[in-house]
Coordinates of C-alpha atoms in Angstrom, one line a residue:
M1 CA 42.2 18.7 78.3
S2 CA 40.9 18.5 74.8
R3 CA 38.7 20.3 72.3
H4 CA 37.3 18.5 69.3
R5 CA 37.1 20.1 65.8
S6 CA 33.7 20.3 64.2
P7 CA 33.3 18.8 60.7
R8 CA 33.2 22.2 59.2
R9 CA 36.4 23.2 61.0
A10 CA 38.0 20.1 59.7
R11 CA 37.2 21.0 56.2
R12 CA 38.6 24.5 56.8
V13 CA 42.0 23.3 58.0
L14 CA 42.1 20.7 55.2
S15 CA 41.7 23.5 52.7
R16 CA 44.6 25.5 54.3
L17 CA 46.9 22.5 54.2
G18 CA 45.7 20.7 51.1
S19 CA 49.0 21.2 49.3
A20 CA 50.6 18.9 51.9
G21 CA 48.1 16.2 51.4
L22 CA 47.5 16.0 55.1
L23 CA 45.1 17.5 57.6
V24 CA 47.1 19.1 60.4
A25 CA 44.9 20.5 63.0
G26 CA 45.2 24.2 63.8
A27 CA 46.9 25.3 67.0
A28 CA 45.2 26.4 70.1
F29 CA 47.9 28.0 72.2
V30 CA 48.0 28.3 75.9
A31 CA 48.6 31.6 77.7
T32 CA 49.5 32.0 81.3
T33 CA 49.6 35.1 83.5
A34 CA 53.4 35.1 83.4
S35 CA 54.0 34.7 79.6
P36 CA 51.2 35.2 77.1
P37 CA 52.4 33.8 73.7
T38 CA 51.7 35.1 70.2
A39 CA 50.8 32.5 67.7
S40 CA 48.3 31.5 65.0
A41 CA 45.8 28.7 65.6
A42 CA 42.8 27.1 64.2
G43 CA 41.2 24.3 66.2
Q44 CA 42.2 21.2 68.2
S45 CA 41.6 17.6 67.6
I46 CA 43.8 15.5 69.9
S47 CA 43.6 14.8 73.6
T48 CA 45.6 13.0 76.3
T49 CA 44.4 10.2 78.5
T50 CA 45.6 7.3 80.5
N51 CA 46.3 3.7 79.3
V52 CA 45.5 1.5 82.3
A53 CA 45.9 -1.7 80.2
A54 CA 49.4 -0.7 78.9
S55 CA 52.5 -2.7 79.9
T56 CA 54.0 0.4 81.6
G57 CA 52.8 3.9 82.4
N58 CA 49.4 2.5 83.3
G59 CA 48.4 4.7 86.2
T60 CA 44.8 6.0 86.5
C61 CA 43.6 9.5 85.8
L62 CA 43.4 12.0 88.7
H63 CA 40.9 14.3 87.0
P64 CA 38.4 13.0 86.3
N65 CA 39.0 10.4 88.9
A66 CA 38.4 7.1 87.1
V67 CA 39.8 3.6 87.2
T68 CA 39.2 3.2 83.5
D69 CA 40.6 5.4 80.8
P70 CA 38.4 8.6 80.3
T71 CA 38.0 10.1 76.9
N72 CA 40.1 13.1 78.1
C73 CA 42.2 13.2 81.2
N74 CA 43.2 16.6 82.7
A75 CA 45.5 15.5 85.5
Y76 CA 47.9 12.6 86.0
T77 CA 49.9 11.1 88.8
S78 CA 53.2 10.8 86.9
R79 CA 54.6 11.8 83.5
E80 CA 54.8 8.2 82.5
D81 CA 51.0 7.9 82.6
V82 CA 50.3 10.5 79.8
W83 CA 49.3 9.0 76.4
L84 CA 48.1 10.7 73.2
S85 CA 44.6 9.6 72.4
N86 CA 41.8 10.3 69.9
L87 CA 44.4 9.9 67.1
P88 CA 42.5 8.0 64.5
Q89 CA 39.4 10.0 65.2
G90 CA 41.0 13.4 65.3
L91 CA 43.6 13.2 62.5
P92 CA 43.5 11.7 59.0
D93 CA 46.0 9.2 57.6
G94 CA 49.5 10.5 57.6
D95 CA 52.9 10.7 59.4
Y96 CA 53.2 12.9 62.5
F97 CA 55.4 13.7 65.5
F98 CA 54.6 15.1 68.9
A99 CA 56.3 17.5 71.3
V100 CA 55.8 18.4 75.0
S101 CA 56.5 22.0 75.9
V102 CA 56.1 24.5 78.8
P103 CA 52.9 26.5 78.4
G104 CA 53.7 29.5 76.3
S105 CA 56.5 27.8 74.3
Q106 CA 54.4 25.7 71.9
A107 CA 54.8 28.2 69.1
D108 CA 58.1 26.4 68.3
P109 CA 57.8 22.6 68.8
N110 CA 61.0 21.9 66.9
D111 CA 64.1 20.1 68.3
G112 CA 66.3 22.4 70.4
A113 CA 63.5 25.1 70.9
S114 CA 63.3 27.0 74.1
G115 CA 60.7 25.6 76.4
L116 CA 60.7 22.2 74.7
L117 CA 60.5 19.5 77.4
S118 CA 60.7 16.4 75.1
T119 CA 64.2 15.1 75.5
D120 CA 64.6 13.0 72.3
S121 CA 64.5 13.9 68.6
H122 CA 61.3 14.5 66.7
L123 CA 61.9 11.3 64.7
D124 CA 62.0 9.3 67.9
R125 CA 58.5 10.8 68.6
S126 CA 57.0 10.1 65.2
F127 CA 54.1 7.9 64.4
R128 CA 51.8 7.0 61.6
I129 CA 48.0 6.8 61.2
D130 CA 47.0 4.5 58.3
N131 CA 43.4 3.5 57.7
G132 CA 42.6 4.3 61.3
T133 CA 45.5 2.3 62.8
V134 CA 48.2 4.0 64.9
T135 CA 51.8 2.6 64.5
G136 CA 55.1 3.9 65.9
L137 CA 57.8 5.2 63.6
G138 CA 60.2 6.1 66.4
T139 CA 61.1 4.8 69.9
H140 CA 58.0 5.7 71.9
L141 CA 55.5 3.0 72.9
V142 CA 52.3 2.6 71.0
E143 CA 49.7 0.4 72.7
N144 CA 45.9 0.3 72.4
Q145 CA 46.0 3.0 69.6
R146 CA 47.8 5.4 72.0
V147 CA 51.3 6.9 71.9
Q148 CA 53.2 7.4 75.2
L149 CA 54.6 10.9 75.6
F150 CA 57.3 10.0 78.1
P151 CA 60.2 10.8 78.3
F152 CA 59.9 14.5 78.8
D153 CA 61.3 16.9 81.5
E154 CA 59.3 18.5 84.3
T155 CA 57.5 21.7 83.5
T156 CA 58.5 25.0 85.0
N157 CA 54.8 26.0 85.2
G158 CA 53.8 26.5 88.8
G159 CA 50.5 24.7 88.3
G160 CA 52.2 21.7 86.8
V161 CA 50.7 22.3 83.4
Y162 CA 52.2 20.9 80.1
I163 CA 51.3 21.3 76.5
A164 CA 51.3 18.4 74.0
S165 CA 51.6 19.3 70.3
V166 CA 51.1 17.1 67.3
C167 CA 52.5 18.2 63.9
S168 CA 52.9 16.9 60.4
L169 CA 56.2 15.0 60.0
A170 CA 56.4 15.9 56.3
D171 CA 56.4 19.7 57.1
Y172 CA 59.2 19.6 59.7
P173 CA 60.5 22.0 60.8
V174 CA 57.1 23.4 61.6
S175 CA 55.4 26.5 63.1
G176 CA 53.2 25.9 66.1
S177 CA 50.4 27.4 64.1
D178 CA 50.4 24.4 61.9
C179 CA 50.0 21.9 64.8
T180 CA 47.3 20.9 67.2
H181 CA 47.7 21.2 70.9
D182 CA 46.4 19.9 74.3
A183 CA 47.0 21.0 77.8
F184 CA 47.4 18.6 80.8
K185 CA 48.6 18.6 84.4
V186 CA 50.9 16.2 86.2
G187 CA 50.9 16.0 90.0
P188 CA 48.3 16.0 92.8
D189 CA 46.2 19.0 93.7
Q190 CA 47.7 21.5 96.2
P191 CA 44.7 22.5 98.4
D192 CA 46.6 25.3 100.2
V193 CA 47.8 27.0 97.0
A194 CA 45.6 28.5 94.3
F195 CA 46.7 28.9 90.8
G196 CA 45.3 31.3 88.1
P197 CA 43.6 29.7 85.1
T198 CA 45.3 29.1 81.8
V199 CA 43.6 30.4 78.6
L200 CA 43.8 28.9 75.1
K201 CA 41.6 29.4 72.1
D202 CA 41.2 28.9 68.4
A203 CA 40.0 31.4 65.9
A204 CA 38.8 31.1 62.3
G205 CA 37.3 33.7 60.0
D206 CA 34.4 32.9 57.8
Y207 CA 32.6 34.8 55.1
T208 CA 30.3 34.2 52.2
R209 CA 31.3 35.2 48.6
T210 CA 28.3 35.1 46.2
Y211 CA 29.0 35.3 42.5
A212 CA 26.8 36.8 39.8
W213 CA 27.0 35.4 36.3
T214 CA 26.6 37.0 32.8
V215 CA 25.9 35.5 29.4
D216 CA 26.5 37.0 26.0
K217 CA 25.5 35.2 22.9
V218 CA 26.3 36.4 19.4
A219 CA 25.9 34.9 15.9
D220 CA 28.4 35.8 13.1
K221 CA 25.4 36.4 10.8
T222 CA 22.0 37.8 11.9
S223 CA 20.4 36.9 8.6
V224 CA 21.1 34.5 5.7
S225 CA 19.3 34.1 2.4
G226 CA 19.4 31.9 -0.6
T227 CA 17.4 30.2 -3.3
S228 CA 18.4 26.7 -2.4
G229 CA 20.8 24.7 -0.3
S230 CA 21.8 25.9 3.1
A231 CA 23.8 28.4 5.1
T232 CA 26.0 27.8 8.2
V233 CA 25.9 30.3 11.1
S234 CA 28.6 30.2 13.9
Y235 CA 27.5 31.1 17.4
T236 CA 29.7 32.2 20.4
V237 CA 28.3 31.9 23.9
T238 CA 30.5 33.8 26.5
V239 CA 29.9 33.2 30.2
G240 CA 31.6 35.2 32.9
H241 CA 31.3 36.1 36.5
D242 CA 32.0 39.1 38.7
A243 CA 34.5 39.2 41.7
G244 CA 31.8 38.1 44.0
T245 CA 29.9 40.0 46.8
V246 CA 31.2 39.5 50.3
S247 CA 28.8 39.1 53.2
G248 CA 28.5 37.4 56.6
V249 CA 32.1 38.1 57.7
V250 CA 32.6 36.6 61.2
V251 CA 35.4 35.3 63.4
G252 CA 34.5 32.5 65.7
G253 CA 35.7 29.5 67.6
T254 CA 36.1 28.3 71.2
I255 CA 37.9 29.7 74.2
T256 CA 39.1 27.1 76.7
V257 CA 39.9 28.2 80.2
F258 CA 41.8 25.5 82.1
N259 CA 41.4 25.6 85.9
P260 CA 44.4 23.7 87.4
N261 CA 42.8 23.8 90.9
A262 CA 40.7 21.1 92.6
D263 CA 38.0 23.7 93.3
P264 CA 36.0 26.1 91.1
L265 CA 36.9 29.7 90.7
V266 CA 35.0 32.7 89.2
A267 CA 36.3 34.7 86.2
D268 CA 35.0 36.9 83.4
V269 CA 35.9 35.6 79.9
T270 CA 36.0 38.2 77.1
D271 CA 37.3 38.4 73.6
Q272 CA 38.3 41.2 71.3
L273 CA 39.7 41.7 67.8
S274 CA 42.7 43.9 67.1
D275 CA 40.5 46.4 65.2
G276 CA 38.6 47.0 68.4
T277 CA 35.6 44.8 67.6
A278 CA 34.2 43.3 70.8
C279 CA 33.2 39.7 70.5
S280 CA 30.3 37.9 72.1
V281 CA 31.3 35.2 74.5
T282 CA 28.6 32.8 75.5
G283 CA 28.4 32.5 79.2
G284 CA 31.6 34.5 79.7
A285 CA 30.3 36.9 82.3
G286 CA 30.9 35.7 85.9
A287 CA 31.7 32.2 84.7
V288 CA 32.3 29.6 87.3
L289 CA 35.3 27.7 86.1
Q290 CA 35.2 24.1 87.2
P291 CA 38.4 22.1 87.6
G292 CA 39.9 21.2 84.2
D293 CA 38.5 22.4 80.9
N294 CA 35.8 25.1 80.5
D295 CA 34.8 25.9 77.0
F296 CA 33.2 29.1 75.8
A297 CA 31.9 29.7 72.3
Y298 CA 32.4 33.1 70.9
T299 CA 31.6 35.1 67.7
C300 CA 32.8 38.4 66.2
A301 CA 30.8 40.1 63.5
L302 CA 32.6 42.3 60.9
A303 CA 31.2 44.7 58.4
A304 CA 33.8 43.6 55.8
L305 CA 36.9 41.6 55.3
P306 CA 39.9 43.1 57.1
Q307 CA 42.4 44.8 54.9
A308 CA 45.3 44.2 57.3
Q309 CA 46.4 41.5 59.7
L310 CA 43.7 40.8 62.3
D311 CA 44.6 39.4 65.7
N312 CA 42.2 38.0 68.3
T313 CA 42.7 38.2 72.1
A314 CA 40.9 36.2 74.7
T315 CA 41.1 37.3 78.3
A316 CA 40.1 35.7 81.6
T317 CA 39.9 38.2 84.5
W318 CA 39.3 37.4 88.2
T319 CA 39.1 39.2 91.4
D320 CA 40.5 38.2 94.9
Q321 CA 38.7 35.1 95.9
A322 CA 38.9 31.9 97.9
V323 CA 39.5 28.8 95.9
G324 CA 38.8 25.9 98.2
N325 CA 41.0 26.5 101.3
A326 CA 43.4 28.7 99.4
Q327 CA 43.3 32.4 98.5
L328 CA 43.7 33.5 94.8
A329 CA 44.9 37.0 94.2
A330 CA 43.2 39.1 91.5
G331 CA 44.7 38.8 88.1
S332 CA 44.2 38.0 84.4
A333 CA 45.4 35.6 81.7
D334 CA 45.5 36.5 78.1
F335 CA 45.8 34.6 74.9
L336 CA 46.7 36.4 71.6
F337 CA 45.7 34.6 68.5
S338 CA 47.8 36.2 65.7
D339 CA 46.7 36.7 62.1
V340 CA 43.3 35.2 61.8
S341 CA 42.8 33.5 58.5
F342 CA 39.5 33.7 56.6
T343 CA 37.9 31.0 54.6
A344 CA 35.2 31.7 52.0
A345 CA 32.0 29.8 51.6
L346 CA 31.4 30.2 47.9
V347 CA 27.9 30.6 46.7
D348 CA 27.0 30.3 43.1
D349 CA 30.6 29.6 42.2
C350 CA 29.5 27.4 39.3
A351 CA 27.0 27.8 36.6
A352 CA 25.5 25.2 34.2
V353 CA 25.3 26.5 30.6
V354 CA 22.5 25.3 28.4
D355 CA 21.6 26.3 24.8
T356 CA 18.2 25.9 23.3
W357 CA 19.6 24.4 20.2
A358 CA 23.0 22.9 21.1
G359 CA 21.8 21.6 24.5
A360 CA 24.2 21.4 27.5
L361 CA 27.4 23.3 26.7
G362 CA 29.1 22.6 30.0
T363 CA 29.6 23.8 33.5
V364 CA 31.8 26.9 34.3
C365 CA 33.2 27.5 37.7
V366 CA 35.2 30.2 39.4
G367 CA 38.8 29.4 38.7
D368 CA 38.1 28.5 35.1
A369 CA 38.9 31.0 32.3
N370 CA 36.8 34.2 32.9
P371 CA 35.1 34.6 30.7
T372 CA 34.7 31.2 29.2
A373 CA 33.6 31.0 25.6
Y374 CA 31.7 28.1 23.8
H375 CA 31.6 27.9 20.1
Y376 CA 29.3 25.9 17.8
A377 CA 27.9 26.1 14.3
R378 CA 24.3 25.5 13.0
T379 CA 23.3 24.8 9.4
F380 CA 20.0 26.3 8.2
P381 CA 18.5 24.8 5.1
F382 CA 16.7 27.1 2.7
D383 CA 13.6 24.8 2.7
T384 CA 10.7 27.2 3.5
P385 CA 9.9 30.1 1.1
G386 CA 9.9 33.4 2.8
C387 CA 11.7 34.4 6.0
V388 CA 11.7 32.6 9.3
V389 CA 13.2 33.9 12.5
H390 CA 15.1 31.3 14.5
P391 CA 15.5 32.4 18.1
N392 CA 18.4 30.8 20.0
T393 CA 18.9 31.4 23.7
A394 CA 21.8 30.4 26.0
T395 CA 21.2 30.3 29.8
A396 CA 23.7 30.0 32.6
T397 CA 22.1 28.8 35.9
A398 CA 23.9 29.4 39.1
D399 CA 24.4 26.1 41.0
D400 CA 23.3 27.2 44.5
S401 CA 20.6 29.7 44.1
G402 CA 19.4 28.4 40.7
T403 CA 19.4 32.0 39.4
P404 CA 19.3 32.0 35.6
V405 CA 20.7 34.6 33.2
S406 CA 20.1 34.4 29.5
D407 CA 20.9 36.0 26.2
S408 CA 19.6 35.3 22.7
A409 CA 20.9 35.6 19.2
D410 CA 18.2 35.5 16.5
V411 CA 19.0 34.5 13.0
T412 CA 16.5 35.3 10.1
V413 CA 16.7 32.6 7.4
C414 CA 15.1 33.6 4.1
K415 CA 14.5 31.4 1.1
V416 CA 14.2 33.9 -1.8
P417 CA 12.7 33.5 -5.2
L418 CA 14.8 32.4 -8.2
S419 CA 16.4 35.3 -10.1
T420 CA 15.4 34.0 -13.6
G421 CA 15.3 37.1 -15.6
A422 CA 11.8 36.3 -16.8
H423 CA 9.3 39.0 -17.8
T424 CA 5.6 39.4 -17.2
I425 CA 2.7 39.5 -19.7
G426 CA 2.9 43.3 -19.3
F427 CA 6.4 43.3 -20.7
W428 CA 5.5 41.2 -23.7
S429 CA 2.6 43.4 -24.6
N430 CA 4.5 46.7 -24.4
K431 CA 6.9 48.2 -26.9
N432 CA 10.0 46.6 -25.5
G433 CA 8.6 43.1 -25.5
Q434 CA 7.0 43.6 -28.8
G435 CA 10.3 44.9 -30.2
V436 CA 12.2 41.8 -28.9
I437 CA 9.7 39.6 -30.8
K438 CA 9.8 41.6 -34.0
G439 CA 13.6 41.8 -34.0
G440 CA 14.0 38.0 -33.7
P441 CA 15.4 35.8 -36.4
A442 CA 13.1 34.7 -39.2
P443 CA 14.7 32.2 -41.6
G444 CA 12.8 32.0 -44.9
G445 CA 10.5 34.7 -43.6
V446 CA 9.1 32.4 -40.8
C447 CA 9.7 33.8 -37.3
A448 CA 11.8 31.4 -35.2
S449 CA 10.0 32.3 -32.0
G450 CA 6.6 31.5 -33.7
T451 CA 7.9 28.1 -34.8
Y452 CA 8.9 27.4 -31.1
L453 CA 5.5 28.5 -29.8
R454 CA 3.7 26.2 -32.2
T455 CA 5.4 23.2 -30.5
F456 CA 2.8 23.7 -27.7
A457 CA -0.9 22.8 -28.5
P458 CA -2.4 26.0 -27.0
F459 CA -0.4 28.1 -29.5
K460 CA -1.0 26.1 -32.6
D461 CA -3.6 28.6 -33.6
L462 CA -0.7 30.7 -34.6
A463 CA -0.1 30.5 -38.4
A464 CA 2.8 28.2 -39.3
N465 CA 4.4 30.7 -41.6
A466 CA 3.9 33.7 -39.3
S467 CA 6.4 36.5 -39.6
C468 CA 7.9 38.0 -36.4
A469 CA 5.5 41.0 -36.8
T470 CA 2.6 38.5 -36.9
V471 CA 3.9 36.7 -33.9
A472 CA 4.1 40.0 -32.0
S473 CA 0.6 40.8 -32.9
Y474 CA -0.6 37.3 -31.9
V475 CA 1.1 37.7 -28.5
A476 CA -0.5 41.1 -27.9
T477 CA -3.9 39.7 -28.8
V478 CA -3.7 36.7 -26.5
I479 CA -2.5 38.8 -23.6
S480 CA -5.3 41.4 -24.2
K481 CA -7.9 38.7 -23.7
A482 CA -6.6 37.7 -20.3
T483 CA -9.3 38.8 -18.0
A484 CA -10.6 37.5 -14.7
S485 CA -13.9 36.4 -16.3
T486 CA -12.6 33.2 -17.8
M487 CA -9.6 31.1 -16.8
N488 CA -8.6 29.7 -20.3
P489 CA -7.4 33.1 -21.7
M490 CA -5.6 33.9 -18.4
L491 CA -3.8 30.6 -18.4
K492 CA -3.0 30.9 -22.1
A493 CA -1.5 34.4 -21.6
Q494 CA 0.7 33.5 -18.6
M495 CA 1.9 30.3 -20.3
L496 CA 2.6 32.3 -23.5
A497 CA 4.8 34.8 -21.5
T498 CA 6.7 31.9 -19.9
A499 CA 7.3 30.2 -23.3
L500 CA 8.6 33.5 -24.7
D501 CA 10.8 33.9 -21.6
V502 CA 12.3 30.4 -22.2
W503 CA 12.9 31.1 -25.9
F504 CA 14.6 34.4 -25.5
T505 CA 16.7 33.4 -22.5
G506 CA 17.8 30.3 -24.3
P507 CA 17.8 29.4 -28.0
G508 CA 16.5 32.8 -29.1
S509 CA 19.0 34.9 -27.1
T510 CA 21.0 37.4 -29.0
V511 CA 23.0 40.4 -28.2
A512 CA 20.0 42.6 -28.9
T513 CA 17.6 40.6 -26.7
Q514 CA 20.1 40.5 -23.9
K515 CA 19.5 44.1 -23.3
F516 CA 16.1 43.0 -21.9
L517 CA 16.5 39.3 -20.9
P518 CA 19.6 37.5 -19.6
H519 CA 21.0 34.5 -21.4
S520 CA 20.0 32.4 -18.4
N521 CA 18.4 29.3 -20.1
L522 CA 15.2 29.6 -18.1
G523 CA 13.9 26.4 -19.6
G524 CA 16.4 24.4 -17.6
T525 CA 15.6 26.0 -14.2
T526 CA 13.8 23.7 -11.7
I527 CA 10.8 25.1 -10.0
D528 CA 9.4 24.0 -6.6
L529 CA 5.8 23.2 -7.3
T530 CA 4.8 22.7 -3.6
H531 CA 5.3 26.4 -2.8
V532 CA 3.7 28.6 -5.4
K533 CA 2.1 31.7 -4.0
G534 CA 1.6 29.8 -0.8
T535 CA -0.1 26.9 -2.5
N536 CA 0.9 23.4 -3.7
V537 CA 0.2 23.3 -7.4
S538 CA 1.6 19.8 -8.0
S539 CA -1.8 18.5 -9.1
A540 CA -1.7 20.7 -12.2
F541 CA 1.6 19.0 -13.2
G542 CA 0.8 15.3 -12.7
G543 CA 1.7 15.4 -9.0
A544 CA 5.3 16.3 -9.5
T545 CA 6.8 18.2 -6.7
S546 CA 9.3 20.0 -9.0
L547 CA 9.9 20.3 -12.7
T548 CA 12.1 22.3 -15.0
V549 CA 10.3 25.2 -16.7
S550 CA 10.5 23.4 -20.1
Q551 CA 8.9 20.3 -18.5
M552 CA 6.1 22.4 -17.0
L553 CA 5.4 23.9 -20.5
A554 CA 5.3 20.5 -22.1
Y555 CA 3.0 19.0 -19.4
A556 CA 0.6 21.9 -19.4
A557 CA 0.5 21.9 -23.3
A558 CA -0.4 18.2 -23.3
Q559 CA -3.5 19.0 -21.2
S560 CA -4.9 21.4 -24.0
N561 CA -6.5 21.1 -27.4
V562 CA -5.2 23.2 -30.3
G563 CA -5.8 26.8 -29.4
G564 CA -6.5 26.2 -25.7
S565 CA -10.3 26.3 -25.8
V566 CA -10.4 23.0 -23.8
W567 CA -7.7 22.8 -21.2
Y568 CA -7.4 20.6 -18.1
A569 CA -10.9 19.5 -19.0
N570 CA -11.8 23.1 -18.2
V571 CA -11.6 22.4 -14.5
K572 CA -11.1 25.9 -13.2
A573 CA -9.3 24.9 -10.0
T574 CA -6.6 23.0 -11.9
Q575 CA -6.3 25.7 -14.5
T576 CA -5.8 28.3 -11.7
K577 CA -2.9 26.3 -10.3
A578 CA -1.2 26.0 -13.7
K579 CA -1.8 29.7 -14.3
D580 CA -0.4 30.7 -10.9
A581 CA 2.7 28.6 -11.6
F582 CA 3.5 30.4 -14.8
D583 CA 2.6 33.7 -13.3
A584 CA 5.1 33.1 -10.4
I585 CA 7.8 32.4 -13.0
N586 CA 7.0 35.5 -15.0
N587 CA 7.1 37.7 -11.9
Q588 CA 10.3 36.0 -10.7
A589 CA 8.4 34.9 -7.6
A590 CA 9.0 31.1 -8.1
Y591 CA 11.2 29.1 -5.7
G592 CA 13.7 26.4 -6.4
P593 CA 13.4 23.1 -4.7

């Protein structure tokens, strides 16, 4: 008899035995009324059948009665007629050995074990599956992709039942729980004698573990500022997961009840876990057991993963009954599957991590470092006057549910005005500014600051031999005429303050003046003309996008007549731009390029 593993079950067993590099089908152990064994098992993938085209041992199958080879034969005329079948289909490539045992003894299929019926060594019984082809490694015949089991001794089982086991050769010596098994019968039916059924089963625990992900994103600076150039900010994205939430804990599989008689019998098939959980057996109540294999699917639902060893017992119970012409006494047969193993179906065990600026950072999975950190740097240029908030979000999206989790780290980037040390027209008209001018050098009685101012056409109306007191008075008068009614006086006043700022932070700087103005050489400072009070003033300076302050003074002066009565052809819009540029410098609100 045979039971074939589903694709999912095959994946389960492969995961259990992956370290060996082989798939060894799990065991399904047979129990009889006389000796119920204790063993671990997880499925079945081989079967036995006849080999009528073989050179020897070529008898036909008794059940089912067929002149050709059935997929699975349950009863044979002689031991020589039993062959392993379904090998390339049921097992992957690898080296194996088989053993024939008395039912209840297959927990130990190694040489010399009690109940072992095979008479030669496990190496004599070895074979290989390579790319779907079966070849013998020992002394047993291999014909038509089948391996002959004979020689083996007669069973002591009253019903003439044997167990064939197939195990990984690389793992020898093995435990029966790591093998796959099949039951068969040798000999004709005995119509005057009824035998109780034999029970075997597999058991596999399954559950779902669903992971939840977290993302934390931080920047080493939350704000940066500068007058020019750029700043670099380092980001860290940390992705982690929890221990997972367990759900859907079940034990399931197939119970196979083998009826060795030629006629049906009736039995109840039940299943129970060692923690007292009653399992649901499909069709198990009052089941009519046909001769040979009778398969029953079962499931057991659990509230949580077991915290201790969990066993699983299948039982077939029957009452006194006639089986054909024979009488079968009431009885039962048990099978104890020891230590059910559980395999998790992982949900959301990986997450793809994406960043709005850096793009795809990678994929993190359970088993990777937890948490996993990603690092990258971003350079922000100081190219836009004022402050700009740069949001930056990292998102981890779970691979199965598509559930996203995100976290952001905002960085505020500020381009700040130049710290020039310049002063406004208000300063130059008050006592401090006036004092700076009056205290300036005056070689030969001619004020040096006045000589400098007269290099610009708008200020040539200042007397060439003006003393520093006269220059101070001139400055106060020009500034006092700066009203909103006409643009020329306003432009002249702002440019005059800028020229004084240039002189006293540069050539005219002394210890005394440095109490009020730094020796910063304002004239050499470059100004961004495209961002002045939110306006592009380049057209007032010949279309230049940036100029030094001294260049700005020279250009603006060249657009004026002596004294500044005619300036920029008295086009107010252009005059306003020039005035705003000097006003921004004086108020330390101008930006560098």
